[in-house]
Coordinates of N, CA and C in Angstrom, one line a residue:
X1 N -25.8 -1.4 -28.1 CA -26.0 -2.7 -28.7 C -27.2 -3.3 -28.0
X2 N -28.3 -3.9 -28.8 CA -29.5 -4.8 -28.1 C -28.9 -5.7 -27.5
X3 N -29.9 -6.2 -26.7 CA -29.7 -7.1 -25.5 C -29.7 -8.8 -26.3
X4 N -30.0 -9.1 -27.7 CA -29.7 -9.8 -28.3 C -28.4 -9.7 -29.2
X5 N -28.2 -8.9 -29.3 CA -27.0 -8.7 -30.0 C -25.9 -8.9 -29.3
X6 N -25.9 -8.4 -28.1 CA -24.6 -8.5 -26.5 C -24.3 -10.0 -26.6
X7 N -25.5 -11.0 -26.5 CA -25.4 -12.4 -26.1 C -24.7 -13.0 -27.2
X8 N -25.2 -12.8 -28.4 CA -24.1 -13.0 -29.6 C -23.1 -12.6 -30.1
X9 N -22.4 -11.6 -29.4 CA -21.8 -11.0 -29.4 C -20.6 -11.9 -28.5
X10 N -20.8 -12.1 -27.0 CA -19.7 -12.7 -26.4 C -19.7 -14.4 -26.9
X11 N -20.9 -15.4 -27.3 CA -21.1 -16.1 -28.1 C -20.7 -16.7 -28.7
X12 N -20.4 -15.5 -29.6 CA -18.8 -16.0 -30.8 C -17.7 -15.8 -30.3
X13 N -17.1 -14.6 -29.5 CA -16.3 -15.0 -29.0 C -15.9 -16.0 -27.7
X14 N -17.1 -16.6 -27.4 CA -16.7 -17.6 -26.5 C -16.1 -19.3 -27.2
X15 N -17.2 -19.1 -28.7 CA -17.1 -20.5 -28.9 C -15.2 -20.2 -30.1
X16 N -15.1 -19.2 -30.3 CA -13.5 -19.3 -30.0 C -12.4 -19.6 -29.5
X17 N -12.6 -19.3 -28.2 CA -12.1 -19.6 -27.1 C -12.7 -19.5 -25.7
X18 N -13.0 -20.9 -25.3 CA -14.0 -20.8 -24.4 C -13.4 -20.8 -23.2
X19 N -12.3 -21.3 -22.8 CA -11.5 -20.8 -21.4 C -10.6 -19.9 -21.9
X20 N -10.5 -18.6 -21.7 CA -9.7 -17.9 -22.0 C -8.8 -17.8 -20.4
X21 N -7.7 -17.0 -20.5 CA -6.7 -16.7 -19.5 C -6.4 -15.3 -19.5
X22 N -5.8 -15.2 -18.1 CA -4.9 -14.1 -18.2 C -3.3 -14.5 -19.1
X23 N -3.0 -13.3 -19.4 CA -1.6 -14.2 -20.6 C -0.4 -13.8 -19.8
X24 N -0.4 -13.0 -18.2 CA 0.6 -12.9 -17.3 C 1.0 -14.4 -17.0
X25 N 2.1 -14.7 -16.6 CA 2.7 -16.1 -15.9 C 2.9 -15.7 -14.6
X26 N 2.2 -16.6 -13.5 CA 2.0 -16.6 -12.3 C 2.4 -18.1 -11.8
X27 N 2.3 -18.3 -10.2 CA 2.1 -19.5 -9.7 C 1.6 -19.3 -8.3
X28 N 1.0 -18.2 -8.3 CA 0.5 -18.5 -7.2 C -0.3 -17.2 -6.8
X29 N -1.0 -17.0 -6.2 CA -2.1 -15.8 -5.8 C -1.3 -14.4 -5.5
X30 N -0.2 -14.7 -4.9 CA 1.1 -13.6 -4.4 C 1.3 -13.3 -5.9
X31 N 2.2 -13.8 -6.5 CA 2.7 -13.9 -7.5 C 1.5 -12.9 -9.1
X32 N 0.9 -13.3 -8.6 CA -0.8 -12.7 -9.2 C -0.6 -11.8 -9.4
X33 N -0.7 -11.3 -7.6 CA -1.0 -9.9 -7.4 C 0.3 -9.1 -7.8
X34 N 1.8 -9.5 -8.0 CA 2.5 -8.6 -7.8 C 2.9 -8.7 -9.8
X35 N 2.3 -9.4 -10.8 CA 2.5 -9.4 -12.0 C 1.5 -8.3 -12.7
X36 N 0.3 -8.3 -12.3 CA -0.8 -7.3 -12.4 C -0.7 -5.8 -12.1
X37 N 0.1 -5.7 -10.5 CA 0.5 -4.5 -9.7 C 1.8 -4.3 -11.3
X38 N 3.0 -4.9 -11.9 CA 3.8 -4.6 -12.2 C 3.1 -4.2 -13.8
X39 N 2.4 -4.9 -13.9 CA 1.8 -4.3 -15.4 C 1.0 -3.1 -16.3
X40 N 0.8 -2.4 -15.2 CA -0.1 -1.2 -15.5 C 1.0 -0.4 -16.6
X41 N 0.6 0.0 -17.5 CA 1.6 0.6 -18.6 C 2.8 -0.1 -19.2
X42 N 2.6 -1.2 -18.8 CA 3.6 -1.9 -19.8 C 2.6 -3.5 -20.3
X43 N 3.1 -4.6 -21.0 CA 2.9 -5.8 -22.0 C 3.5 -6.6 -21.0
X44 N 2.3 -7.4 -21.3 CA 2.1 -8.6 -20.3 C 3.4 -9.6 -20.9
X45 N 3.7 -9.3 -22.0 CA 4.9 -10.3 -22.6 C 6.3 -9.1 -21.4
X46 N 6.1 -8.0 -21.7 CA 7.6 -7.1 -20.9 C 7.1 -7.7 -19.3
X47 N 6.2 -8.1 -18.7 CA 6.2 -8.4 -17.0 C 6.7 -10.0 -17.4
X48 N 6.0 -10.8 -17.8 CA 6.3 -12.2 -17.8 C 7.8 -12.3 -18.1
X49 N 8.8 -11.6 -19.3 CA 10.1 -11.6 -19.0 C 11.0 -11.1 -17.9
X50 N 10.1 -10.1 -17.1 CA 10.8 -9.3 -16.1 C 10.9 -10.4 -15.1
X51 N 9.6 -11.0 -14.2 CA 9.4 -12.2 -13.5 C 9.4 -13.5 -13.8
X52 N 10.3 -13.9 -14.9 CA 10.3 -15.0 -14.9 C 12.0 -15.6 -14.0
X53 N 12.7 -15.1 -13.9 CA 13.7 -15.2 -12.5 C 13.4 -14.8 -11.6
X54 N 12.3 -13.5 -10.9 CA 12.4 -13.4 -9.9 C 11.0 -14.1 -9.4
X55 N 10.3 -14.8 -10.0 CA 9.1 -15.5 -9.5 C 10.0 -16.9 -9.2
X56 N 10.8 -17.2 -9.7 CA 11.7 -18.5 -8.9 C 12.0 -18.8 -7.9
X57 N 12.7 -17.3 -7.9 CA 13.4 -17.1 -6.5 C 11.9 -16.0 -5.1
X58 N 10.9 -15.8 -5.9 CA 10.3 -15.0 -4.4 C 9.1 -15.7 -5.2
X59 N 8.8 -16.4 -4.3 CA 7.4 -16.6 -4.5 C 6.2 -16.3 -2.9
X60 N 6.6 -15.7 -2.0 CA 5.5 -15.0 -1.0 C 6.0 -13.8 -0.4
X61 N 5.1 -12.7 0.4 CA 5.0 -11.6 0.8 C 6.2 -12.0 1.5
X62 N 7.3 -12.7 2.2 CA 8.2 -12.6 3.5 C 9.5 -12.8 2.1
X63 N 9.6 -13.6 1.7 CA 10.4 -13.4 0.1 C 10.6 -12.2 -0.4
X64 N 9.7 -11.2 -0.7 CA 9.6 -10.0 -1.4 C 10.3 -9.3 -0.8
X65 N 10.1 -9.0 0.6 CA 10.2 -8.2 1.7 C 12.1 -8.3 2.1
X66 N 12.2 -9.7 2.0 CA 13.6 -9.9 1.7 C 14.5 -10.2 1.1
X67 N 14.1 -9.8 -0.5 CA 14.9 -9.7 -1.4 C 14.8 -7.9 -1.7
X68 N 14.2 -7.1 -1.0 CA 14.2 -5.7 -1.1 C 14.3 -4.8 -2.2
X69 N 13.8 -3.7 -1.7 CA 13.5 -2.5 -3.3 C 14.6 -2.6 -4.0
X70 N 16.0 -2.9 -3.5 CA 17.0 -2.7 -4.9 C 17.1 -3.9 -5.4
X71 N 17.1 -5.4 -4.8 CA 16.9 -6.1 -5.2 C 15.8 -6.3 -6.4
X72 N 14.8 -5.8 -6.0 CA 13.8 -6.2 -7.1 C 13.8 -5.3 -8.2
X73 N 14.0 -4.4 -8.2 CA 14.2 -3.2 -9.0 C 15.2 -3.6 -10.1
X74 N 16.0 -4.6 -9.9 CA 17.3 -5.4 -10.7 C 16.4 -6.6 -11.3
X75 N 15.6 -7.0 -10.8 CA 14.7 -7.7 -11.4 C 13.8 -7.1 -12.7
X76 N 13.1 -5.9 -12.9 CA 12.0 -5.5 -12.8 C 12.4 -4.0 -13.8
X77 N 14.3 -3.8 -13.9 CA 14.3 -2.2 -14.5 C 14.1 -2.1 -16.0
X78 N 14.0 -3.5 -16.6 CA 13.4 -3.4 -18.0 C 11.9 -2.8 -18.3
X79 N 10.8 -2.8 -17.1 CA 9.6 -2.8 -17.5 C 9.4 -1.2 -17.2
X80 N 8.4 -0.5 -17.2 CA 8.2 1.2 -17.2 C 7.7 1.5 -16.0
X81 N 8.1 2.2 -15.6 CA 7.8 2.6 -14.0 C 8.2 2.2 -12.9
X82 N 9.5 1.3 -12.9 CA 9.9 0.4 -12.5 C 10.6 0.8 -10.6
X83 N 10.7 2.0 -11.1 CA 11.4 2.7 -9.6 C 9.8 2.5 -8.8
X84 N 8.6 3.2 -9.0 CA 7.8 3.3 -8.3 C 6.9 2.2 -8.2
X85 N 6.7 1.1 -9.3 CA 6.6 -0.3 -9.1 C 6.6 -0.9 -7.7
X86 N 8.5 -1.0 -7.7 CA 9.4 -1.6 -6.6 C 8.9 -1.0 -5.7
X87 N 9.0 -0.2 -5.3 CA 8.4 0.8 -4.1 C 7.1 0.3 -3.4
X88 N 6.3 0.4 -4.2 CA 4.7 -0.2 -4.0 C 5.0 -2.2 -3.7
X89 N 5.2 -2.5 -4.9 CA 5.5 -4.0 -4.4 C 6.2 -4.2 -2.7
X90 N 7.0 -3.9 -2.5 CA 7.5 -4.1 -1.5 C 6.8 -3.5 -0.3
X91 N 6.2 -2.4 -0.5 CA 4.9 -1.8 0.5 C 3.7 -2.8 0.5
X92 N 3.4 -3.2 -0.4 CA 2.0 -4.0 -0.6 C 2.5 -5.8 0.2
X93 N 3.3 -5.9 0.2 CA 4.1 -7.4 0.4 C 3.8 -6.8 2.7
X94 N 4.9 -5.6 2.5 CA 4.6 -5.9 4.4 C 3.3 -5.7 4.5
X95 N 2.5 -5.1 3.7 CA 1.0 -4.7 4.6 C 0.3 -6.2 4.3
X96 N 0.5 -7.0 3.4 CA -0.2 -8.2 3.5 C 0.3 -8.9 4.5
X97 N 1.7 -9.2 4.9 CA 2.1 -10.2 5.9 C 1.6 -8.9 7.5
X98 N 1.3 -7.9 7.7 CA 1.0 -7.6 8.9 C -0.7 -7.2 9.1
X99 N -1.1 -6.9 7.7 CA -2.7 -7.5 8.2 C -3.3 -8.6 7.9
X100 N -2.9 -9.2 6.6 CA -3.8 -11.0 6.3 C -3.3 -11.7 6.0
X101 N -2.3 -12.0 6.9 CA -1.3 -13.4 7.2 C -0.4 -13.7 6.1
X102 N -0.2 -12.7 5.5 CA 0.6 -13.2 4.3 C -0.5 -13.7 3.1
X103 N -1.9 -13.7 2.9 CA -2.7 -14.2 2.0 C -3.0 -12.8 1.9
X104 N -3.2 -12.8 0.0 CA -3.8 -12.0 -0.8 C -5.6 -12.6 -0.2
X105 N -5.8 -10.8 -0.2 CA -7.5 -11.0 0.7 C -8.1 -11.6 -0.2
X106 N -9.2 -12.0 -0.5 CA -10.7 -12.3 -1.7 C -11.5 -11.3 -1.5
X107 N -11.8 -9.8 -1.6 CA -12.3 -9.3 -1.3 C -11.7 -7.8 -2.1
X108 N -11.8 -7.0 -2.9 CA -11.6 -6.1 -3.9 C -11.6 -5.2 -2.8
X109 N -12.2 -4.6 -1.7 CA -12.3 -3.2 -1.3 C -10.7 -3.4 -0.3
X110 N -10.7 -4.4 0.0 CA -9.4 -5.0 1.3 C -8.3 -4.6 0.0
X111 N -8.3 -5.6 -0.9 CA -7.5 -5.3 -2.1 C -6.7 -3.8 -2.7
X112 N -8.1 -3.0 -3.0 CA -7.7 -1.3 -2.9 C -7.0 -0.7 -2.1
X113 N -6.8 -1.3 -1.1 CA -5.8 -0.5 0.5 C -4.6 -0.6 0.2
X114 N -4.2 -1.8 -0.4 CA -2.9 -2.3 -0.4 C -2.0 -1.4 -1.6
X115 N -0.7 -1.0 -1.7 CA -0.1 0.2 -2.1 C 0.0 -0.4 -3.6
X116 N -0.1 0.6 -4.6 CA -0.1 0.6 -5.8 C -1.3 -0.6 -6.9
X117 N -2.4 -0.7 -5.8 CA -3.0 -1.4 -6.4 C -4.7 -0.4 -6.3
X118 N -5.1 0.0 -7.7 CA -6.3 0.0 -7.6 C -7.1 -0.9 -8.6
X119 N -8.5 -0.2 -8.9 CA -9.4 -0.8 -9.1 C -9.5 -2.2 -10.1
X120 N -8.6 -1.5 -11.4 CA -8.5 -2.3 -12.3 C -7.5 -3.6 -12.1
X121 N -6.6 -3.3 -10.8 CA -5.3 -4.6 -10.5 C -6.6 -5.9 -9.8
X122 N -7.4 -5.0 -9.1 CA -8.0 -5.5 -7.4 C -9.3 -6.7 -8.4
X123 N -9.7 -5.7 -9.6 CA -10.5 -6.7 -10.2 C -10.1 -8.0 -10.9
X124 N -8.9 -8.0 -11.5 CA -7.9 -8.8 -12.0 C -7.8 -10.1 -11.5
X125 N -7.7 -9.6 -10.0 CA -7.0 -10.6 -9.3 C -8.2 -11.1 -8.4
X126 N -9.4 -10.4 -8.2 CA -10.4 -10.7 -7.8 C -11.2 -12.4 -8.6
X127 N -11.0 -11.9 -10.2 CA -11.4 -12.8 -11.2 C -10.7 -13.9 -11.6
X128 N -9.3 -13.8 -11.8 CA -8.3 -15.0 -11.9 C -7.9 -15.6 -10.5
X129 N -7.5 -15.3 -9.6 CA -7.7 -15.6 -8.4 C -8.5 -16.4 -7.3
X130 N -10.3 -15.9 -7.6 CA -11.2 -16.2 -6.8 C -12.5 -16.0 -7.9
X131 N -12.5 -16.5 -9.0 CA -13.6 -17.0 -9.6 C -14.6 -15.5 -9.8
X132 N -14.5 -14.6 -9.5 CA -15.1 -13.4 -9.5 C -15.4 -12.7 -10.8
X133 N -17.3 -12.3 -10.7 CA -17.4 -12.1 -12.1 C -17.2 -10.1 -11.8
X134 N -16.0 -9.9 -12.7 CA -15.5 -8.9 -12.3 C -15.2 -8.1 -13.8
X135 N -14.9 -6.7 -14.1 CA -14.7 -6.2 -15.3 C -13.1 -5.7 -14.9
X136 N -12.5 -6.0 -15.6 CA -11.3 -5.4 -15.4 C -11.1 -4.3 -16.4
X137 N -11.1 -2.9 -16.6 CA -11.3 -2.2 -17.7 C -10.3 -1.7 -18.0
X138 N -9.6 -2.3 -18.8 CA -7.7 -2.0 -19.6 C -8.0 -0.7 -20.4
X139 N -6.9 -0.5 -21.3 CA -7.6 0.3 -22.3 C -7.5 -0.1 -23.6
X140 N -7.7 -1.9 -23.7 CA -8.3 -2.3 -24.3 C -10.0 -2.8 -24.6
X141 N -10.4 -2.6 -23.0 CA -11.6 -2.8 -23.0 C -12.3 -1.7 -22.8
X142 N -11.8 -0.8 -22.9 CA -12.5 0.7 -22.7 C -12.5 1.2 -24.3
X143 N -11.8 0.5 -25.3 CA -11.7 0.9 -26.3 C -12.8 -0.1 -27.3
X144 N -12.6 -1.3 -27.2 CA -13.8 -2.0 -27.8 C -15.0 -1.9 -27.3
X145 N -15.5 -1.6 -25.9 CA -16.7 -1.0 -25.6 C -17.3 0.2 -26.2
X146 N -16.2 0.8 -26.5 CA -16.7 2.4 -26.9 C -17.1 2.6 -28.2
X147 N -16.2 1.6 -29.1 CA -16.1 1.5 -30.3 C -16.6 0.2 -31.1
X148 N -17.3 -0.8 -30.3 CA -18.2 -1.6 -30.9 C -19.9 -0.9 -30.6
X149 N -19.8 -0.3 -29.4 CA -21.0 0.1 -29.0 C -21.8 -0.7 -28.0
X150 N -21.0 -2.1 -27.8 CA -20.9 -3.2 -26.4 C -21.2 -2.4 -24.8
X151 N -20.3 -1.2 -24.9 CA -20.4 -0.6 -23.8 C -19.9 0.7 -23.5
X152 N -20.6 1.8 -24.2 CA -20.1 3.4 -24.3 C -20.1 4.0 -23.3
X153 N -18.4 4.5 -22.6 CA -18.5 5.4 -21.4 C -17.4 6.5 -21.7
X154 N -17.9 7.3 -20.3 CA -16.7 8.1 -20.6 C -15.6 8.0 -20.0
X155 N -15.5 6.8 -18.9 CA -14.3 6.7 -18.1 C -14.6 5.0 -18.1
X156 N -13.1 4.8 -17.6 CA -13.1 3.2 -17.4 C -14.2 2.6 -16.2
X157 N -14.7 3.3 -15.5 CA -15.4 3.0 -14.4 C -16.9 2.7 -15.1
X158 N -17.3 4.1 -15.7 CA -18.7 3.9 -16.5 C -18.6 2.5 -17.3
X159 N -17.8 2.4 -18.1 CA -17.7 1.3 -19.2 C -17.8 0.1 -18.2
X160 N -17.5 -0.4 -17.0 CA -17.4 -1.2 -16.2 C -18.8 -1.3 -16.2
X161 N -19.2 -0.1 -15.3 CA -20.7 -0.3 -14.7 C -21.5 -1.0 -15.9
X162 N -21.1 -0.5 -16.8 CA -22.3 -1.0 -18.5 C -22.3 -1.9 -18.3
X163 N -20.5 -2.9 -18.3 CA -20.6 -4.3 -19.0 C -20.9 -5.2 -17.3
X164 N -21.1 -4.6 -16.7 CA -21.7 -5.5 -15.5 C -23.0 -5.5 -15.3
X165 N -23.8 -4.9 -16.0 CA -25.4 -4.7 -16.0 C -25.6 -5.0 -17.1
X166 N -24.9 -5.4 -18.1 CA -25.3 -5.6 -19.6 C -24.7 -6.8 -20.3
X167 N -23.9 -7.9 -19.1 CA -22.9 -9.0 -19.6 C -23.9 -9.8 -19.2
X168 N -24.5 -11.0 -19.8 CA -25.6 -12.0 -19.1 C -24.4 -13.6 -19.1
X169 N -25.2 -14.0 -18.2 CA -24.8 -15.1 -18.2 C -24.9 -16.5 -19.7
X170 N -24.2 -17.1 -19.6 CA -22.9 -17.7 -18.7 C -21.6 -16.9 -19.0
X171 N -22.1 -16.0 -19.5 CA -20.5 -15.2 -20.3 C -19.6 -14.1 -19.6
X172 N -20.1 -14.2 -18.1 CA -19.7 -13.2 -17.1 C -18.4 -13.4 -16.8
X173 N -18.1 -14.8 -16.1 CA -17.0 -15.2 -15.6 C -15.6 -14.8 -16.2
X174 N -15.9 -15.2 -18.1 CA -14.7 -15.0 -18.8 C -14.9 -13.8 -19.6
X175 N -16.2 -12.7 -19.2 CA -15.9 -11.7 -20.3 C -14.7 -10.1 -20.7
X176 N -14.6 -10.4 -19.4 CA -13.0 -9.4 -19.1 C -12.3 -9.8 -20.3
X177 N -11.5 -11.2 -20.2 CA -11.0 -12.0 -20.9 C -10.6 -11.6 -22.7
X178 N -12.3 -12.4 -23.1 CA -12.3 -12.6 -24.4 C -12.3 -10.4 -24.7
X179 N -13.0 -9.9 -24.0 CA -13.0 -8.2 -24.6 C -11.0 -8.0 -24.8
X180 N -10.5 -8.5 -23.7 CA -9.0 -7.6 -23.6 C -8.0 -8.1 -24.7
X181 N -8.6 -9.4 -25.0 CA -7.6 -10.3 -26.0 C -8.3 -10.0 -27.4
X182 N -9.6 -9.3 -27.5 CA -10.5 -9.0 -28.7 C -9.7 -7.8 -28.9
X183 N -9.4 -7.0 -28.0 CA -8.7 -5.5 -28.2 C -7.6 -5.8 -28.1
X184 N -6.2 -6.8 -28.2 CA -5.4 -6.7 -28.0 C -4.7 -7.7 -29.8
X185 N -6.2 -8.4 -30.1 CA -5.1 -8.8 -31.5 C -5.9 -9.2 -32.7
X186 N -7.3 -8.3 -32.9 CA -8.0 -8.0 -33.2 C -8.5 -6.5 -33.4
X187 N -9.1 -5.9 -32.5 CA -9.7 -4.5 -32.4 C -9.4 -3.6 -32.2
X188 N -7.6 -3.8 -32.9 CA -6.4 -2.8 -32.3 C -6.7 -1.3 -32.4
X189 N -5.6 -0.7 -31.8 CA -6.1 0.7 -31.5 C -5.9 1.4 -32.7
X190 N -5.1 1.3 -33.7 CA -4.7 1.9 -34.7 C -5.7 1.9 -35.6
X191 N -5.6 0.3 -36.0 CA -6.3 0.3 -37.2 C -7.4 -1.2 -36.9
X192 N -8.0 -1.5 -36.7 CA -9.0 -2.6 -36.1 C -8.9 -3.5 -37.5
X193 N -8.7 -4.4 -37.2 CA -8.6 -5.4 -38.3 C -10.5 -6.0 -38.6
X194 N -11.3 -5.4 -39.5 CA -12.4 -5.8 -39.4 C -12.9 -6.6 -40.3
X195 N -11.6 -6.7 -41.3 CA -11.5 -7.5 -42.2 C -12.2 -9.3 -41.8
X196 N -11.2 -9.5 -40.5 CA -11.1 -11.2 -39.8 C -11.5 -11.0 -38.7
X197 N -12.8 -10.2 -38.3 CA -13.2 -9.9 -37.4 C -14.6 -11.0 -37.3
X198 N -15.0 -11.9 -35.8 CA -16.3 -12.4 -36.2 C -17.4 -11.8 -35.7
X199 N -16.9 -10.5 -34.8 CA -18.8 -10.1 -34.5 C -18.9 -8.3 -35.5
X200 N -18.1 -8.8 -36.5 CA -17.8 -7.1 -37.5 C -19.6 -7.0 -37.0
X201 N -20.4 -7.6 -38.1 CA -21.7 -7.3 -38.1 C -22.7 -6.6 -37.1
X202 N -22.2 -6.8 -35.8 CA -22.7 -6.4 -34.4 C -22.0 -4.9 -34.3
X203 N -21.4 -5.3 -35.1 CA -20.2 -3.4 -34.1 C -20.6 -2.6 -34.7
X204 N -20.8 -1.6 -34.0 CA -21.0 0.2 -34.7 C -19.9 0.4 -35.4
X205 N -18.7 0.1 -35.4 CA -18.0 0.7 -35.6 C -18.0 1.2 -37.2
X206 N -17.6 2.5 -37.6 CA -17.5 2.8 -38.8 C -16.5 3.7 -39.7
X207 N -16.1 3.7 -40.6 CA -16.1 2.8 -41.4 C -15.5 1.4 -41.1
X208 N -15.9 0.5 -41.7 CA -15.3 -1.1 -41.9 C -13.9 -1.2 -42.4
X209 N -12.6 -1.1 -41.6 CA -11.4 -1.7 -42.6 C -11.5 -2.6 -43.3
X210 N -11.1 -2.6 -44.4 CA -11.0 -3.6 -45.3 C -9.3 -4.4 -45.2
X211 N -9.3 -5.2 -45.7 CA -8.5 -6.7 -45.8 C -7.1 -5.5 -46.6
X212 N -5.9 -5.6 -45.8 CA -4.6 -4.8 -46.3 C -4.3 -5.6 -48.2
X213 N -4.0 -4.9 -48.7 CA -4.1 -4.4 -50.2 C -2.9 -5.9 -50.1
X214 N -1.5 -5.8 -49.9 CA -0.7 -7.2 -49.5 C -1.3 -8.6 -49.3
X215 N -2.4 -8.5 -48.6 CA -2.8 -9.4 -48.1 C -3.8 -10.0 -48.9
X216 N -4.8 -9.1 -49.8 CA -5.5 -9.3 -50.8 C -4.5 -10.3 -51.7
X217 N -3.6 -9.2 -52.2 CA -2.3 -10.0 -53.2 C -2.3 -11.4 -52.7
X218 N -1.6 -11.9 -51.9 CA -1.7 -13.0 -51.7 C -2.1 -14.0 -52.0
X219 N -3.8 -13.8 -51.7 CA -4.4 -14.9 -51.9 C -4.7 -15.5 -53.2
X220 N -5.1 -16.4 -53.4 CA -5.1 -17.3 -54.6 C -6.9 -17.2 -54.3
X221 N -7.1 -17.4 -56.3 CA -8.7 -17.6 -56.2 C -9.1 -18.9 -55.8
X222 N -10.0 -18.9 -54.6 CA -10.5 -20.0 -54.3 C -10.2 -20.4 -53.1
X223 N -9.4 -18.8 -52.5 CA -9.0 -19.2 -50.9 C -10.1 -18.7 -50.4
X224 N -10.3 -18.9 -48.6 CA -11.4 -18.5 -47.8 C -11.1 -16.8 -48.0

C-alpha cells in the first residue's frame, strides 16, 4: 500500500472512531495484565464474563496469590486453556510482587519474563496501560495486514515490524486498535464484508464481496 494510501487508510478509520479501546473490562493495570494473559485463544466478551466476579473480589498480585490456582480456575473454567492460564496467572502475580513491588513494569522486555505472557500480551498492555505506540498483532491484525496489503508478513512479528515503520503519525497511538476492531466486525475471516467497508477502495483485497442477496431484498428504492 503507498505511503498516501496508509495515511488514508487509518484516516477513515480514525474519523470513525477516534478513541478507540481495548473491549477487555479492566480496573486497574494488574487487572490488565491478567485479562490479556487470560485471552489468548478465547473472546474478549468469554474473558470479560469470566472476570467480571473475580475482578471484584482480586484486584492485586497479593489477592491473586491468595485466592490460588483452584480458586481461580473456578473463576476462569469457562474460558479455553483455562488449567494452564491459572497456572501462569498465579506464577506471573508472585514474580511481580517479588521483583516490582507488586506494579506491572512499563517496560515490554521486563513484561516478556513474567509467565505466560509474551510478545503480543506485553504489547497490549504496554499500549493501554502506558500510552505506548505499540503493534499488538492478533490474528486479526495479521489477517487485515495481509489481506488489505496495509502490511504483508509472514509471521505476526514481520507484520508488526511493517506496521511500525509504515504507521505515521498521529495514528500510531490508536492503530493496534482501529486494525483489531476492523478485523473483528468488519474484515472478518470468513467472508469480509466489503460491501460496508470504508477503505474497500485502498485494499488489495480481491475479489470484492458483494452486499448478501437478503440484505439486498430488504432494502427499499431510495435507501443509502
Amino acid at each position: 500500500m503507498k505511503k498516501a494510501d496508509i495515511f488514508e487508510f487509518y484516516a477513515r478509520l480514525a474519523a470513525d472512531n477516534p478513541a478507540p479501546e481495548t473491549e477487555l473490562a479492566y480496573g486497574n493495570h494488574f487487572q490488565l495484565l491478567v485479562a490479556v494473559t487470560l485471552s489468548a485463544q478465547s473472546t474478549d466478551v468469554g474473558v470479560n464474563k469470566a472476570t467480571r466476579r473475580l475482578f471484584q473480589e482480586v484486584k492485586t498480585p497479593e489477592q491473586m496469590v491468595a485466592l490460588g490456582e483452584a480458586g481461580l480456575k473456578q473463576h476462569i473454567k469457562t474460558i479455553g486453556l483455562f488449567n494452564a492460564k491459572a497456572k501462569n496467572v498465579i506464577a506471573l502475580s508472585q514474580r511481580l510482587i517479588a521483583a516490582y513491588h507488586s506494579e506491572v513494569p512499563a517496560d515490554r522486555d521486563a513484561l516478556e519474563t513474567l509467565p505466560g505472557v509474551g510478545r503480543k500480551t506485553a504489547n497490549v498492555v504496554m499500549n493501554c496501560a502506558f500510552g505506548a505506540e505499540t503493534f499488538a498483532v492478533d490474528t486479526h491484525i495479521f489477517r487485515v495486514g495481509n489481506r488489505t496489503g496495509l502490511a504483508p508478513g509472514k509471521t505476526p512479528l514481520a507484520v508488526e515490524k511493517i506496521l511500525d515503520k509504515s504507521t505515521p503519525q498521529p495514528f500510531r497511538l490508536h492503530a493496534h486498535h482501529w486494525l483489531i476492531l476492523h478485523g473483528r466486525y468488519t474484515c472478518k475471516a470468513r467472508t469480509p464484508e466489503c460491501w460496508r467497508c470504508n477503505v474497500v477502495d485502498l485494499c488489495a483485497f480481491r475479489p470484492k464481496t458483494a452486499m448478501p442477496a437478503q440484505k439486498v431484498a430488504r432494502q427499499q428504492p431510495g435507501d443509502p
